[in-house]
Amino acid sequence: MIHSDQKDQGSIITTEDGSQTLISEVFGERYHSIYGAKTESQVVFIEAGLHDKMHQDSVSILEMGFGTGLNAYMSWIESEKNLQQVDYVGYEKYPVDADLAQKFKFPKILNSTLDFVQLHQSTWQEVHQLSSFFSFQKIKKDINALNMLNQFDVIYYDAFAPSAQEELWTVDIFQKMFDALKHDGVLVTYCAKGYVKRNLKSVGFSIEALAGPPGKREMTRARKVINK
């Protein structure tokens, strides 16, 4: 039985690009691609998501599935590199155990001096200004509790695969995502299954099929365009 306050104390493994990921004790799924955790995050979330808003002075990001913190950490690095304000909110129902998270070597792998462990040690539900350009908030709730309108520029949709969490790839959930985005906001995900794209399209998203990271032919970018 899975409890809502359960922490994930899975096993760390090394992926093909030398970066680490976790095998979830709760779901038995990998948090990132075995072909390269860092590479997957770079292609799917940084390049297809954050870089889509490079022209803006500030970007608001919602992550569905904070997980290991790799996507948040790489976004923090980008914000410092580009002197771009990033306001980051991560939803996570099953947090990775903080002691386990300290074993990740993301700062070394990404050649960064930013304090990765802060992401896991920061208190939940509160906004933390981790640097001049990066604010961060973790929310320990089910994504069904999300009730935000026109707030985010980018959504990193990084739930486990539909085979493990089918309930997170439904029309109802994607309607919440659509509502939470600003006009011209984008949702990016590694998943390119046909019915997932149809569900996204049914709530109003315009769908783009992009080249995926190693091991995946395609990924998906969904854009919220309001016809005036």
Short mmCIF file of C-alpha atoms in Angstrom, two decimals:
data_model
loop_
_atom_site.label_atom_id
_atom_site.label_comp_id
_atom_site.label_asym_id
_atom_site.label_seq_id
_atom_site.Cartn_x
_atom_site.Cartn_y
_atom_site.Cartn_z
CA MET A 1 0.00 0.00 0.00
CA ILE A 2 1.33 3.45 -0.95
CA HIS A 3 0.85 6.20 1.62
CA SER A 4 0.74 9.89 0.67
CA ASP A 5 3.49 10.75 3.18
CA GLN A 6 5.82 8.05 1.93
CA LYS A 7 9.37 9.01 0.96
CA ASP A 8 11.10 7.36 -1.95
CA GLN A 9 14.29 5.62 -0.81
CA GLY A 10 15.15 3.96 -4.10
CA SER A 11 18.49 2.83 -5.51
CA ILE A 12 20.93 5.14 -7.31
CA ILE A 13 22.33 3.94 -10.63
CA THR A 14 24.63 5.52 -13.22
CA THR A 15 23.24 6.18 -16.70
CA GLU A 16 25.07 6.05 -20.04
CA ASP A 17 26.19 9.72 -20.02
CA GLY A 18 27.80 9.29 -16.59
CA SER A 19 25.03 11.05 -14.66
CA GLN A 20 22.95 9.35 -12.00
CA THR A 21 19.31 8.47 -11.63
CA LEU A 22 17.15 6.69 -9.11
CA ILE A 23 15.05 3.54 -9.36
CA SER A 24 11.89 4.35 -7.42
CA GLU A 25 11.17 2.12 -4.45
CA VAL A 26 7.54 3.26 -4.62
CA PHE A 27 6.86 2.67 -8.33
CA GLY A 28 9.77 0.51 -9.53
CA GLU A 29 10.45 3.03 -12.32
CA ARG A 30 13.56 5.05 -13.22
CA TYR A 31 13.40 8.78 -12.59
CA HIS A 32 15.40 9.48 -15.77
CA SER A 33 16.41 7.72 -18.95
CA ILE A 34 18.98 4.94 -18.67
CA TYR A 35 20.54 6.45 -21.82
CA GLY A 36 21.50 9.60 -19.90
CA ALA A 37 19.77 11.45 -17.07
CA LYS A 38 21.58 14.74 -17.67
CA THR A 39 21.11 14.51 -21.43
CA GLU A 40 17.39 13.80 -21.13
CA SER A 41 16.89 16.79 -18.82
CA GLN A 42 18.88 19.03 -21.14
CA VAL A 43 16.98 18.06 -24.29
CA VAL A 44 13.45 17.74 -22.92
CA PHE A 45 13.23 20.40 -20.25
CA ILE A 46 16.04 22.94 -20.71
CA GLU A 47 16.22 23.17 -24.50
CA ALA A 48 12.57 22.51 -25.42
CA GLY A 49 11.13 24.26 -22.36
CA LEU A 50 13.23 26.92 -20.66
CA HIS A 51 15.06 27.98 -23.83
CA ASP A 52 11.70 28.59 -25.52
CA LYS A 53 11.46 31.59 -23.18
CA MET A 54 15.03 32.82 -23.49
CA HIS A 55 13.76 36.16 -24.82
CA GLN A 56 12.03 36.93 -21.53
CA ASP A 57 13.66 38.67 -18.57
CA SER A 58 11.96 36.27 -16.19
CA VAL A 59 10.41 32.82 -16.48
CA SER A 60 8.01 31.01 -14.16
CA ILE A 61 8.31 27.21 -14.20
CA LEU A 62 6.07 24.51 -12.76
CA GLU A 63 7.53 21.04 -12.48
CA MET A 64 5.19 18.09 -12.15
CA GLY A 65 7.40 15.54 -10.44
CA PHE A 66 10.29 17.28 -8.62
CA GLY A 67 11.92 13.89 -8.05
CA THR A 68 15.70 13.91 -7.77
CA GLY A 69 15.88 17.68 -8.28
CA LEU A 70 17.98 17.39 -11.45
CA ASN A 71 15.63 19.47 -13.62
CA ALA A 72 15.44 22.19 -10.97
CA TYR A 73 19.20 22.20 -10.51
CA MET A 74 19.90 22.49 -14.23
CA SER A 75 17.34 25.31 -14.47
CA TRP A 76 19.10 27.10 -11.61
CA ILE A 77 22.41 26.77 -13.45
CA GLU A 78 20.81 28.20 -16.60
CA SER A 79 19.34 31.14 -14.71
CA GLU A 80 22.78 32.10 -13.37
CA LYS A 81 24.48 31.60 -16.73
CA ASN A 82 21.94 33.73 -18.62
CA LEU A 83 21.21 36.27 -15.84
CA GLN A 84 17.55 35.39 -16.22
CA GLN A 85 15.14 35.38 -13.29
CA VAL A 86 13.60 31.93 -12.84
CA ASP A 87 10.76 31.35 -10.38
CA TYR A 88 10.49 27.60 -9.90
CA VAL A 89 7.68 25.57 -8.30
CA GLY A 90 7.97 21.81 -7.99
CA TYR A 91 5.10 19.47 -7.05
CA GLU A 92 6.05 16.15 -5.50
CA LYS A 93 3.81 13.71 -3.65
CA TYR A 94 6.55 11.18 -2.83
CA PRO A 95 9.75 13.10 -1.97
CA VAL A 96 13.14 11.50 -2.42
CA ASP A 97 14.73 10.92 0.97
CA ALA A 98 16.97 13.93 1.73
CA ASP A 99 19.85 11.78 2.97
CA LEU A 100 19.72 9.74 -0.21
CA ALA A 101 19.67 12.92 -2.33
CA GLN A 102 23.01 13.98 -0.86
CA LYS A 103 24.62 11.03 -2.66
CA PHE A 104 23.87 12.49 -6.09
CA LYS A 105 26.95 13.97 -7.76
CA PHE A 106 25.14 16.48 -9.97
CA PRO A 107 27.35 19.50 -9.04
CA LYS A 108 30.48 17.60 -10.09
CA ILE A 109 28.87 16.16 -13.22
CA LEU A 110 27.56 19.59 -14.25
CA ASN A 111 30.69 21.47 -13.14
CA SER A 112 28.69 23.75 -10.86
CA THR A 113 29.37 25.25 -7.44
CA LEU A 114 25.66 25.86 -6.75
CA ASP A 115 24.47 24.02 -3.66
CA PHE A 116 22.33 21.16 -5.00
CA VAL A 117 21.51 19.83 -1.53
CA GLN A 118 19.64 23.05 -0.72
CA LEU A 119 16.90 21.93 -3.08
CA HIS A 120 16.20 18.90 -0.90
CA GLN A 121 16.85 20.52 2.47
CA SER A 122 14.63 23.56 1.82
CA THR A 123 11.38 23.54 3.74
CA TRP A 124 8.23 22.57 1.91
CA GLN A 125 5.47 24.99 0.90
CA GLU A 126 7.72 28.07 1.36
CA VAL A 127 9.40 30.25 -1.28
CA HIS A 128 13.21 30.34 -1.00
CA GLN A 129 15.39 32.85 -2.85
CA LEU A 130 18.36 30.57 -3.46
CA SER A 131 20.29 33.17 -5.46
CA SER A 132 19.79 36.58 -7.07
CA PHE A 133 18.18 34.93 -10.10
CA PHE A 134 16.51 31.79 -8.75
CA SER A 135 13.52 31.45 -6.44
CA PHE A 136 12.37 27.99 -5.47
CA GLN A 137 9.35 26.39 -3.85
CA LYS A 138 8.54 22.73 -3.25
CA ILE A 139 4.93 21.72 -2.75
CA LYS A 140 4.22 18.34 -1.20
CA LYS A 141 0.78 17.67 -2.60
CA ASP A 142 -0.99 15.61 -5.20
CA ILE A 143 -1.08 17.47 -8.52
CA ASN A 144 -4.88 17.21 -8.37
CA ALA A 145 -4.67 19.93 -5.71
CA LEU A 146 -3.28 22.38 -8.29
CA ASN A 147 -5.63 25.29 -8.82
CA MET A 148 -3.71 28.08 -10.56
CA LEU A 149 -4.69 30.25 -13.50
CA ASN A 150 -2.37 31.89 -16.07
CA GLN A 151 0.62 31.69 -13.75
CA PHE A 152 3.41 29.78 -15.50
CA ASP A 153 5.45 30.20 -18.68
CA VAL A 154 6.72 26.61 -18.75
CA ILE A 155 5.57 23.30 -17.32
CA TYR A 156 8.07 20.46 -16.98
CA TYR A 157 5.77 17.45 -17.09
CA ASP A 158 7.98 14.73 -15.62
CA ALA A 159 5.57 12.24 -14.11
CA PHE A 160 6.41 8.56 -14.33
CA ALA A 161 5.34 6.85 -17.54
CA PRO A 162 1.63 6.20 -18.19
CA SER A 163 2.23 2.50 -17.52
CA ALA A 164 3.11 3.39 -13.92
CA GLN A 165 0.92 6.46 -13.29
CA GLU A 166 -1.84 6.40 -15.87
CA GLU A 167 -3.93 8.77 -13.74
CA LEU A 168 -1.46 11.61 -14.38
CA TRP A 169 -1.87 11.57 -18.16
CA THR A 170 -5.61 12.23 -18.37
CA VAL A 171 -7.72 14.99 -19.90
CA ASP A 172 -8.63 16.27 -16.43
CA ILE A 173 -4.99 16.68 -15.39
CA PHE A 174 -4.02 18.31 -18.68
CA GLN A 175 -6.90 20.77 -18.29
CA LYS A 176 -5.30 21.86 -15.00
CA MET A 177 -1.97 22.26 -16.80
CA PHE A 178 -3.56 24.29 -19.61
CA ASP A 179 -5.29 26.57 -17.13
CA ALA A 180 -2.10 27.09 -15.12
CA LEU A 181 -0.12 28.30 -18.16
CA LYS A 182 0.01 31.84 -19.46
CA HIS A 183 -0.78 32.57 -23.10
CA ASP A 184 1.98 31.05 -25.29
CA GLY A 185 3.16 28.95 -22.35
CA VAL A 186 4.54 25.50 -23.09
CA LEU A 187 4.31 22.09 -21.49
CA VAL A 188 7.21 19.78 -22.30
CA THR A 189 7.41 16.04 -21.67
CA TYR A 190 9.49 13.07 -22.74
CA CYS A 191 6.27 11.17 -23.52
CA ALA A 192 5.10 10.98 -27.14
CA LYS A 193 2.34 8.38 -26.90
CA GLY A 194 -0.55 9.01 -29.29
CA TYR A 195 -3.31 9.08 -26.70
CA VAL A 196 -1.29 11.47 -24.49
CA LYS A 197 -0.97 13.89 -27.39
CA ARG A 198 -4.68 13.51 -28.15
CA ASN A 199 -5.54 14.27 -24.52
CA LEU A 200 -3.35 17.38 -24.61
CA LYS A 201 -4.91 18.52 -27.86
CA SER A 202 -8.44 17.95 -26.56
CA VAL A 203 -8.03 20.62 -23.85
CA GLY A 204 -6.72 23.20 -26.31
CA PHE A 205 -2.98 22.65 -26.66
CA SER A 206 -1.19 22.94 -30.00
CA ILE A 207 1.11 19.92 -30.27
CA GLU A 208 4.70 19.83 -31.57
CA ALA A 209 6.59 16.57 -32.04
CA LEU A 210 10.27 17.27 -31.41
CA ALA A 211 13.32 15.05 -31.71
CA GLY A 212 13.73 13.19 -28.45
CA PRO A 213 16.78 12.53 -26.29
CA PRO A 214 18.91 9.40 -26.81
CA GLY A 215 16.72 6.31 -26.72
CA LYS A 216 13.57 8.16 -27.79
CA ARG A 217 12.67 9.11 -31.36
CA GLU A 218 10.28 11.88 -30.28
CA MET A 219 9.24 14.02 -27.35
CA THR A 220 6.28 16.41 -27.02
CA ARG A 221 5.93 20.16 -26.64
CA ALA A 222 2.39 21.45 -26.12
CA ARG A 223 1.73 25.18 -26.48
CA LYS A 224 -1.17 27.19 -25.08
CA VAL A 225 -2.32 29.56 -27.78
CA ILE A 226 -5.45 31.58 -27.10
CA ASN A 227 -7.24 32.62 -30.29
CA LYS A 228 -8.40 36.19 -29.97
#
